[in-house]
PDB file of C-alpha atoms in Angstrom:
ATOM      1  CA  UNK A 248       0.000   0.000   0.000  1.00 56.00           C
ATOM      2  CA  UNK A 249       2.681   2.529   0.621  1.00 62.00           C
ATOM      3  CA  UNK A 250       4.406   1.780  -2.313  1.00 57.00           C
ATOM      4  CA  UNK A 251       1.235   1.911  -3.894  1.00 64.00           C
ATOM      5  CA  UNK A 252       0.738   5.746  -2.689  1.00 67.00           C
ATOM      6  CA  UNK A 253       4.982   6.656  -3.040  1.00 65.00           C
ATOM      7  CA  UNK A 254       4.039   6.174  -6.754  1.00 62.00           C
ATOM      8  CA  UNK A 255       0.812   7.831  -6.864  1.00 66.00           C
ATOM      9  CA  UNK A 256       2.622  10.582  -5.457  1.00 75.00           C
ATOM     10  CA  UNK A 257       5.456  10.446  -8.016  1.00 68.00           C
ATOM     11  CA  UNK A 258       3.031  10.425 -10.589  1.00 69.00           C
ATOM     12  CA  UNK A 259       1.305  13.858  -9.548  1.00 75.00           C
ATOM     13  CA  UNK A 260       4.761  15.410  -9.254  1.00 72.00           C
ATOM     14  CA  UNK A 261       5.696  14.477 -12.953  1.00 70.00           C
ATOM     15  CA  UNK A 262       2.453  16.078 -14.097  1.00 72.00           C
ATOM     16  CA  UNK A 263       2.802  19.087 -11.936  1.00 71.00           C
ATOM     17  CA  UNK A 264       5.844  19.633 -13.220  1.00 71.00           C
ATOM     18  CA  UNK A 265       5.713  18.797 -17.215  1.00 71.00           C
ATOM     19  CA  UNK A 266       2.839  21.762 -16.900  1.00 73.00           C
ATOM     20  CA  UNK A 267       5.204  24.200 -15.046  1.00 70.00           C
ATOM     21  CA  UNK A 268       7.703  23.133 -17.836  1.00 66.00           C
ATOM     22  CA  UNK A 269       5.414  24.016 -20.344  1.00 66.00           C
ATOM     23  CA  UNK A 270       3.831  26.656 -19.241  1.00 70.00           C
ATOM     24  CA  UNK A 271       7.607  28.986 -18.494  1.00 69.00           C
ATOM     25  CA  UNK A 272       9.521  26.883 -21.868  1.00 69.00           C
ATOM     26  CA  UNK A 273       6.655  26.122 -24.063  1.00 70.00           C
ATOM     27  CA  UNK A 274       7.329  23.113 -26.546  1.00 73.00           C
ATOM     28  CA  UNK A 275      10.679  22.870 -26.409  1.00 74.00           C
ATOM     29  CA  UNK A 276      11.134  22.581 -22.569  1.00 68.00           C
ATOM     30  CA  UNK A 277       8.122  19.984 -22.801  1.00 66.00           C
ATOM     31  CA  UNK A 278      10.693  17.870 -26.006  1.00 76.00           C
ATOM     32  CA  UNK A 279      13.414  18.065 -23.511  1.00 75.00           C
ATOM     33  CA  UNK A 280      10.948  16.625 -20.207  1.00 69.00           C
ATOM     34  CA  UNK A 281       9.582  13.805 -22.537  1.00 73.00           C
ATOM     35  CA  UNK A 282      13.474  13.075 -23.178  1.00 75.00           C
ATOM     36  CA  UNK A 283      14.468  12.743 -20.022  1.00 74.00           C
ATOM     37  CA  UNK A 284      11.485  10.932 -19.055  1.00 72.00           C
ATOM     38  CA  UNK A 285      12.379   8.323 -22.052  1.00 74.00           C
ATOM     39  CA  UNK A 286      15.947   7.860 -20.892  1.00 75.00           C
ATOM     40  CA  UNK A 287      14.608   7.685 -16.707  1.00 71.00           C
ATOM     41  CA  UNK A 288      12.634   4.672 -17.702  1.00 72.00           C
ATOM     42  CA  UNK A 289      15.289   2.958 -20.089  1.00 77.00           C
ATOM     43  CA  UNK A 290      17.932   3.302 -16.799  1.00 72.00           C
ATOM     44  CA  UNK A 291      14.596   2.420 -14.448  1.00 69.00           C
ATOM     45  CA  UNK A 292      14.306  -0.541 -16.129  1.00 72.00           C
ATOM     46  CA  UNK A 293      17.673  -1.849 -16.747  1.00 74.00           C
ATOM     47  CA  UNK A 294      18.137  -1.249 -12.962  1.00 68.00           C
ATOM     48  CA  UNK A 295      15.256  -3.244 -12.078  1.00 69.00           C
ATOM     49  CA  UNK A 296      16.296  -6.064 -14.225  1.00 70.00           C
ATOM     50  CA  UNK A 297      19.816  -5.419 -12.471  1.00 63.00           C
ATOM     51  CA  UNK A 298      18.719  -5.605  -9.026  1.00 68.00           C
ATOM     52  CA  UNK A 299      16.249  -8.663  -9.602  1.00 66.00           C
ATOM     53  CA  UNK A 300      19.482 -10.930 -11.206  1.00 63.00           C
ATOM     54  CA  UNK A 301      21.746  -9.727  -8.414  1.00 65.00           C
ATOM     55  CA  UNK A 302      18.464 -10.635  -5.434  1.00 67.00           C
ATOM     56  CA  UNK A 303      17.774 -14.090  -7.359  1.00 68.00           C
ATOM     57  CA  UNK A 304      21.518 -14.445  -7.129  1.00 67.00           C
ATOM     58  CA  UNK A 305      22.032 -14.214  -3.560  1.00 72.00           C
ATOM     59  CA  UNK A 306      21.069 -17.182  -2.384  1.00 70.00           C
ATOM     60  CA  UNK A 307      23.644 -19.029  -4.323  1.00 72.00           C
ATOM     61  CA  UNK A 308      26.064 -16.567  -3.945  1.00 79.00           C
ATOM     62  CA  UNK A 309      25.490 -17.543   0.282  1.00 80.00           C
ATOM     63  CA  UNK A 310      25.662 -20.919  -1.055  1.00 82.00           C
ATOM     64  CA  UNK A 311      29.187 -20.094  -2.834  1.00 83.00           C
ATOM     65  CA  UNK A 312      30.525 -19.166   0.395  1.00 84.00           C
ATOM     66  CA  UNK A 313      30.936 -21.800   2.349  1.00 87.00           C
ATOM     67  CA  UNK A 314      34.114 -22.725  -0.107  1.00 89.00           C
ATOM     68  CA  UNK A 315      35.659 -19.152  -0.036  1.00 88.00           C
ATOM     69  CA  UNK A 316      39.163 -19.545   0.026  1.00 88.00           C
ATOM     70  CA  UNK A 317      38.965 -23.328   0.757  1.00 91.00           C
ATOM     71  CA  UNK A 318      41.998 -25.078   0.420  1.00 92.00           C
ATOM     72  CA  UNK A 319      42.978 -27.794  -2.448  1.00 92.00           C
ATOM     73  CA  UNK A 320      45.215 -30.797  -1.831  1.00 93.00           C
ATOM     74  CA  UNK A 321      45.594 -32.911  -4.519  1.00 93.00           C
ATOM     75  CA  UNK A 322      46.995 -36.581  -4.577  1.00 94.00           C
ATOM     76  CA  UNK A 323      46.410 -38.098  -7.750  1.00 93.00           C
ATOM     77  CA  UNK A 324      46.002 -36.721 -11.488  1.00 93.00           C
ATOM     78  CA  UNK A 325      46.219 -39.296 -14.245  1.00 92.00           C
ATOM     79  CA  UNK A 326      44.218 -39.650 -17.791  1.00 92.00           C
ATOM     80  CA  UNK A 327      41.152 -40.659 -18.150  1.00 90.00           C
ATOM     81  CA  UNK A 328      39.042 -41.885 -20.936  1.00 88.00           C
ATOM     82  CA  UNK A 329      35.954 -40.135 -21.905  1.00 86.00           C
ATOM     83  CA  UNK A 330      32.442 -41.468 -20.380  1.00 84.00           C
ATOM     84  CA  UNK A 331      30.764 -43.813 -21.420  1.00 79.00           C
ATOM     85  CA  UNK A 332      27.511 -42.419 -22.757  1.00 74.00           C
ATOM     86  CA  UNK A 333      26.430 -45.743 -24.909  1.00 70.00           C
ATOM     87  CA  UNK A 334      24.106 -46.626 -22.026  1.00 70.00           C
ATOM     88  CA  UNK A 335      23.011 -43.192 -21.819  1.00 67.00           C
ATOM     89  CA  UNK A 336      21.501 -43.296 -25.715  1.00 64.00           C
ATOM     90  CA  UNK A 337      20.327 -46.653 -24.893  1.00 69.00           C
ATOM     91  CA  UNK A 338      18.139 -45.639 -22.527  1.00 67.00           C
ATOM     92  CA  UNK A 339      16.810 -42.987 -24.339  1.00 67.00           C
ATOM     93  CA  UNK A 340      15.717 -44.595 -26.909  1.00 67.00           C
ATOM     94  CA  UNK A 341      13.602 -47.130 -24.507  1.00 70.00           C
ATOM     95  CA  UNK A 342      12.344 -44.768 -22.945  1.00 68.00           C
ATOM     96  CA  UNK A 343      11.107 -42.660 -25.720  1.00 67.00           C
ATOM     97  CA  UNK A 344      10.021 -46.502 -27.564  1.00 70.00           C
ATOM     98  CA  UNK A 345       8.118 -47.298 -23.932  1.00 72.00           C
ATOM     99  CA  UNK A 346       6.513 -43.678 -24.576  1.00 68.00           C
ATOM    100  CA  UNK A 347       5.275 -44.729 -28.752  1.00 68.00           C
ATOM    101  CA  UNK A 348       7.557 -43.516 -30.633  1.00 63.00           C
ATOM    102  CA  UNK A 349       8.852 -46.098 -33.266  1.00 60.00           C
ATOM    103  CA  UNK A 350      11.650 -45.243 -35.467  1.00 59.00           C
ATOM    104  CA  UNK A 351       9.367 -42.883 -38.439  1.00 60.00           C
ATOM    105  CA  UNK A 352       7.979 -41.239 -35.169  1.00 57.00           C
ATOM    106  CA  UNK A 353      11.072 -39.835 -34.086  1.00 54.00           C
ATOM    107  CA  UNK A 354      12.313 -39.181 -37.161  1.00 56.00           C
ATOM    108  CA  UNK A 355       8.778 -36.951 -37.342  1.00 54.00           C
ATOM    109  CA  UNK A 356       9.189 -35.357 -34.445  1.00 50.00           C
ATOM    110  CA  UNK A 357      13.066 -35.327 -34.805  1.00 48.00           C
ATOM    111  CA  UNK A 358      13.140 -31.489 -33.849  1.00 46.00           C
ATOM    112  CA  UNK A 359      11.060 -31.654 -30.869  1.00 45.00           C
ATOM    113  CA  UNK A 360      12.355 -35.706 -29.238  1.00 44.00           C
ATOM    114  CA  UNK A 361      16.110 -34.974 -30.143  1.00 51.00           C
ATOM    115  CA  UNK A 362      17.852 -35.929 -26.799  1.00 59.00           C
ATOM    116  CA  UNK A 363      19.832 -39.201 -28.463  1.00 61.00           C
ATOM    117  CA  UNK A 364      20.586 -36.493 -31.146  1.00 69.00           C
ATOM    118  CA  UNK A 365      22.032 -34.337 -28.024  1.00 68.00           C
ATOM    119  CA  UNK A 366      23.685 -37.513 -26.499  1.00 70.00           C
ATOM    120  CA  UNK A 367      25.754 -38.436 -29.865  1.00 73.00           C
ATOM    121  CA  UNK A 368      26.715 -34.743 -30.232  1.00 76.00           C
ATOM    122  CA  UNK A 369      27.778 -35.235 -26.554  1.00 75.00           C
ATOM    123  CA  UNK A 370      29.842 -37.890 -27.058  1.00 76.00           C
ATOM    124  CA  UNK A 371      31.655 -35.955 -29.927  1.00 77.00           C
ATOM    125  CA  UNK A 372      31.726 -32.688 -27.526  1.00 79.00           C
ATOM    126  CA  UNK A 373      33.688 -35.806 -25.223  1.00 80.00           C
ATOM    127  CA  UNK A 374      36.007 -37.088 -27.996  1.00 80.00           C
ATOM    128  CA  UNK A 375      37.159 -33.165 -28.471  1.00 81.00           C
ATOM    129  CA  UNK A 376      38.149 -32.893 -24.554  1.00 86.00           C
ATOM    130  CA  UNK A 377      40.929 -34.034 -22.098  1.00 90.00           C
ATOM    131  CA  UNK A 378      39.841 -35.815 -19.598  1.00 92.00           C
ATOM    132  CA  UNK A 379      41.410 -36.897 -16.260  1.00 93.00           C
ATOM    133  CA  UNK A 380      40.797 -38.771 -12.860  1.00 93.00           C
ATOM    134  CA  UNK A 381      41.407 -36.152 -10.052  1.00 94.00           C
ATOM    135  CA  UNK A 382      41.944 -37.692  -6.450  1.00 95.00           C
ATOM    136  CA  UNK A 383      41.773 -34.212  -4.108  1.00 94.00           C
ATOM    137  CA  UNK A 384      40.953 -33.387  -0.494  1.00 94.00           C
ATOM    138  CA  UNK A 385      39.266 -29.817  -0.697  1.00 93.00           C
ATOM    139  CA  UNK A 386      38.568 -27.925   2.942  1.00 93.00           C
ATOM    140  CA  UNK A 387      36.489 -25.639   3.266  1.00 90.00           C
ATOM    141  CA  UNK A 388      38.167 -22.162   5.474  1.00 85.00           C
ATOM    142  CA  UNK A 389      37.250 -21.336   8.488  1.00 79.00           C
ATOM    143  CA  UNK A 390      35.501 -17.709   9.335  1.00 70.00           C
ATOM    144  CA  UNK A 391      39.458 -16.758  10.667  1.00 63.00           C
ATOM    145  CA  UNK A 392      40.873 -17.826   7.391  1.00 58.00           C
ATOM    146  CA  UNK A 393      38.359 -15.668   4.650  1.00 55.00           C
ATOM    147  CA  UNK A 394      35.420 -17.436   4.851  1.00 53.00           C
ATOM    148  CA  UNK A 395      32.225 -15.640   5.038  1.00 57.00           C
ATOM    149  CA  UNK A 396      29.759 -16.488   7.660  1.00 57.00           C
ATOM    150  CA  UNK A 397      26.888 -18.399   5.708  1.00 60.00           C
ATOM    151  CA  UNK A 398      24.262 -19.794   7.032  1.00 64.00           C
ATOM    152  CA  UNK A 399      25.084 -22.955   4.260  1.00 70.00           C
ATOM    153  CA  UNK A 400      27.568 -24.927   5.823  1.00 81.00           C
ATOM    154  CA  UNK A 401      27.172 -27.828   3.262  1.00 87.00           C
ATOM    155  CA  UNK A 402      28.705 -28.040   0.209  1.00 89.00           C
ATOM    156  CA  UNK A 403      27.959 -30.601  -3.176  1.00 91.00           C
ATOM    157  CA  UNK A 404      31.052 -31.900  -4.495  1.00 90.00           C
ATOM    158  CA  UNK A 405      28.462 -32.559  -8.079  1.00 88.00           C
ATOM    159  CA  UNK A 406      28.196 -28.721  -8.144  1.00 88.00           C
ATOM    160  CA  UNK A 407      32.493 -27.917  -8.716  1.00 90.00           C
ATOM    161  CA  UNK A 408      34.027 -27.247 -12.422  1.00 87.00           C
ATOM    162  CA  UNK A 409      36.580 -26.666 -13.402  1.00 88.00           C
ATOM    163  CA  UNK A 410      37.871 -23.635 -14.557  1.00 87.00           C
ATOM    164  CA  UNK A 411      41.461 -22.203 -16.391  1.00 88.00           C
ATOM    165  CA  UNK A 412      43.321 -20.979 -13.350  1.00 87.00           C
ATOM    166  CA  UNK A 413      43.149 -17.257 -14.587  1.00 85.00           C
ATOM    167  CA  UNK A 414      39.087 -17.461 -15.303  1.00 82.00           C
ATOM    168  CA  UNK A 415      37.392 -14.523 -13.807  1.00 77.00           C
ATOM    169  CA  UNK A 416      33.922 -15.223 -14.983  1.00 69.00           C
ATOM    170  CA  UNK A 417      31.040 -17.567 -12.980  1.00 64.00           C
ATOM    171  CA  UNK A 418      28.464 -20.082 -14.341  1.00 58.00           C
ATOM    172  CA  UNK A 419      25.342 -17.373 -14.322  1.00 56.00           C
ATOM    173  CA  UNK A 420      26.511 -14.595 -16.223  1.00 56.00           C
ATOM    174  CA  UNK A 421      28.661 -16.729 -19.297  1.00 53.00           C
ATOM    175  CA  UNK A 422      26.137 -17.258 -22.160  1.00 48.00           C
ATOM    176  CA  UNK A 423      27.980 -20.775 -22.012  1.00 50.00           C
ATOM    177  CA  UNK A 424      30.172 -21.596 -18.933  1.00 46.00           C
ATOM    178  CA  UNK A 425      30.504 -24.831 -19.830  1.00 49.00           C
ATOM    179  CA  UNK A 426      32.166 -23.792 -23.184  1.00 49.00           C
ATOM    180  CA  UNK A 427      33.554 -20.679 -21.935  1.00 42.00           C
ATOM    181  CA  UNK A 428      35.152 -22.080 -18.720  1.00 44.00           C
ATOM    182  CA  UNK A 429      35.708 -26.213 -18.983  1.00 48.00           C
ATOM    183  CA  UNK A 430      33.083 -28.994 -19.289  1.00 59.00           C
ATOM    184  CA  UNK A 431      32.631 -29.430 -16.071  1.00 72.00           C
ATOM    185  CA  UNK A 432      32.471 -32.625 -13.506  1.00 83.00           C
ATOM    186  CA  UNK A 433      31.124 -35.692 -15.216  1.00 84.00           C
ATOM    187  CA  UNK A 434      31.061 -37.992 -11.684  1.00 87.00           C
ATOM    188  CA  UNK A 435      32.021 -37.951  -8.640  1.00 90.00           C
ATOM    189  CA  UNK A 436      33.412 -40.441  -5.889  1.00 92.00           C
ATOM    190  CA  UNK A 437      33.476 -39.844  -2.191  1.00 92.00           C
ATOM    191  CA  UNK A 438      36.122 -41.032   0.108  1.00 92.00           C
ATOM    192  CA  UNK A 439      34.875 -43.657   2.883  1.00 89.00           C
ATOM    193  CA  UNK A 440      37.724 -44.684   5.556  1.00 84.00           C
ATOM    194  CA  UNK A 441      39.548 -47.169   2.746  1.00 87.00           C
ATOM    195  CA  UNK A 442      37.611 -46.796  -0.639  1.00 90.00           C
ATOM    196  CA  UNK A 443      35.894 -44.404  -3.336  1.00 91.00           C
ATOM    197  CA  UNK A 444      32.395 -44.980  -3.196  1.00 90.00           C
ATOM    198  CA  UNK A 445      29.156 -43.077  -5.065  1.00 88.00           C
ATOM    199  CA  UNK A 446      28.390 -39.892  -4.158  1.00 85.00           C
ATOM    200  CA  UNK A 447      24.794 -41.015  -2.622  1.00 82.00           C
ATOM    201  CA  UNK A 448      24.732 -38.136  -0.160  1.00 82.00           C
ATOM    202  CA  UNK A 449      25.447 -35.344  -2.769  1.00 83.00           C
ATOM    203  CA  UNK A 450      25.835 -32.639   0.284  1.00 87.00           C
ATOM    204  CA  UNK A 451      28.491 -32.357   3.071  1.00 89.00           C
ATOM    205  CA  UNK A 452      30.117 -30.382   5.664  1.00 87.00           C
ATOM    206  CA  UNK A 453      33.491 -30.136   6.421  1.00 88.00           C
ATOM    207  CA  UNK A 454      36.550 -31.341   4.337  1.00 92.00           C
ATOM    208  CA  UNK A 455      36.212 -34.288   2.109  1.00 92.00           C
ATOM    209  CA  UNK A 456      38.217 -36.353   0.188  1.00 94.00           C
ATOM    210  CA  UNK A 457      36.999 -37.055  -3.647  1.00 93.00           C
ATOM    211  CA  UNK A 458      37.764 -38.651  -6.699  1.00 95.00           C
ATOM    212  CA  UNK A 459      36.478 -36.345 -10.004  1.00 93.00           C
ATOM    213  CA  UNK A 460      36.113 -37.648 -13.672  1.00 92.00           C
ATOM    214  CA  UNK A 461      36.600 -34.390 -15.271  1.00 90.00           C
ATOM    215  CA  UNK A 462      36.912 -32.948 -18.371  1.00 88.00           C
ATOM    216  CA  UNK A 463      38.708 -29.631 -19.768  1.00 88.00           C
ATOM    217  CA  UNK A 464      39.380 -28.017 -23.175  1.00 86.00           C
ATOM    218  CA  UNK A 465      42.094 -29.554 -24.909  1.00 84.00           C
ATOM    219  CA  UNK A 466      45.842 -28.505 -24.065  1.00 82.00           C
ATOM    220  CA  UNK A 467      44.282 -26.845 -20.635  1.00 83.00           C
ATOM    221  CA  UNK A 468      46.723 -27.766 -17.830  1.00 86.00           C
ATOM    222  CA  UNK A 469      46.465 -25.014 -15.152  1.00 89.00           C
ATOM    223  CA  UNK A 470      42.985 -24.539 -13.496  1.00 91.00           C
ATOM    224  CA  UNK A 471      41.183 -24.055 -10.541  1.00 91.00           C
ATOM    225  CA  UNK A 472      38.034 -25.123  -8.905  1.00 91.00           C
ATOM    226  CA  UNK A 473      34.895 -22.879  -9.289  1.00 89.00           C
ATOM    227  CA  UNK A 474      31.440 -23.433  -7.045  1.00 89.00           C
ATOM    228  CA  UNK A 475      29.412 -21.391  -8.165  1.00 87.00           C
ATOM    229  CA  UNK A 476      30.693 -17.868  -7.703  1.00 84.00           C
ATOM    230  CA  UNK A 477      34.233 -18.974  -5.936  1.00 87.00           C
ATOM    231  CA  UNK A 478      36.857 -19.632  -7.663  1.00 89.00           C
ATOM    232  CA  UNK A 479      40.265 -21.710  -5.735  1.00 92.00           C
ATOM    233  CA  UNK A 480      42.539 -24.365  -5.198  1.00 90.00           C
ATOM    234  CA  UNK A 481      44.849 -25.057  -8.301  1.00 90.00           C
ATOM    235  CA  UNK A 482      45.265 -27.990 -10.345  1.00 91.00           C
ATOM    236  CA  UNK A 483      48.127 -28.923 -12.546  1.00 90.00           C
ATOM    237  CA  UNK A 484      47.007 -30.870 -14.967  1.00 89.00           C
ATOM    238  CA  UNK A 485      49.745 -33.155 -17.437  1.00 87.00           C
ATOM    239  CA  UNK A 486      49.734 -32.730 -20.791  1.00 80.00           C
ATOM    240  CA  UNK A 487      48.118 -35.370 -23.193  1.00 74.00           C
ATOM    241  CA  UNK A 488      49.189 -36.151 -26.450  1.00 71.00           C
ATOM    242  CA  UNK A 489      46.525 -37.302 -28.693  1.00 64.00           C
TER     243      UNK A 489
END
């Protein structure tokens, strides 16, 4: 309601004064009013739209924080193959079969049902990458050591990527961060007293010991972690000659 009368208010003003305008400058103070009114609601809007992306980004940007300035031990990088997507088309193609589509149906509908399209392009995107088993311990900081105080103190090791050590962008703002930054985390193993097992949990607190099957642009060999908006750790990655 009282934003309701603020504008009301703000409304009457602009009237009031467009007809003082007019009546001491005539038309060509009124031009120069409807000018500035044009360019106040251009810069009105592009600050609303502004400060709605940064308030539907603060959440995650809490979220972010609870790996600010964590710390990045690693104790294993070797080459990896690509993944395995064959079981991935596979069942897609039951699934869209179990749904009714035989073959001339999807080749119908081929724009709108084109995920085993996607998949094959996915497994060429693959094919195009280096990719690597990383065995790391990452630890979150503690409020004396950078961190900010969040009220997250979980973090999901499925959310990381990884980045080119001098990348200063995030995963909301690139048009493609995946292509822009690296292509990402394709699974994820969790330390368990004497093995890598699944990541069934997805979330935890405190440090933890993982084991990522990752892939990066080819030739990439210094990067960094990046969880949403924070960006550490480093990761020296060898070389692979294809």
């Amino acid at each position: 309601m009282k934003f309701l009368v603020l504008l009301f208010i703000f409304i009457i003003m602009c009237m009031v004064g467009t007809i003082l305008v007019f009546q001491y400058f005539g038309w060509t103070g009124l031009a120069c009013v409807l000018v500035v009114l044009f360019l106040g609601v251009i810069f009105l809007k592009r600050l609303m739209s502004w400060m709605f992306i940064r308030l539907m980004m603060m959440p995650f940007r809490k979220k972010a924080a609870v790996l600010k300035n964590a710390t990045v031990e690693v104790h294993r990088v070797a080459p990896a193959d690509p993944p395995d997507r064959s079981d991935e088309i596979a069942k897609e193609r039951a699934l869209l079969e179990e749904a009714g589509f035989d073959d001339e149906d999807l080749e119908e509908e081929e724009e709108e049902y084109s995920s085993e399209e996607y998949l094959r392009d996915l497994i060429a995107h693959d094919a195009a990458a280096d990719w690597y088993e990383i065995d790391v311990t990452i630890t979150p900081a503690t409020p004396s050591e950078g961190r900010e105080q969040t009220p997250f103190q979980y973090w999901e090791p499925a959310e990381l990527m990884l980045v080119p050590f001098d990348y200063s962008g995030n995963r909301f703002e690139d048009d493609d961060p995946e292509e822009n930054a690296g292509l990402g985390i394709h699974a994820v193993q969790i330390w368990q007293g004497s093995a890598f097992q699944e990541d069934e949990e997805g979330k935890y607190a405190g440090p933890q010991r993982i084991l990522l099957h990752a892939g990066v642009p080819r030739g990439s060999n210094d990067m960094a972690f990046m969880y949403y908006f924070e960006k550490f750790g480093q990761v020296e990655l060898p070389t692979i000659n294809v």
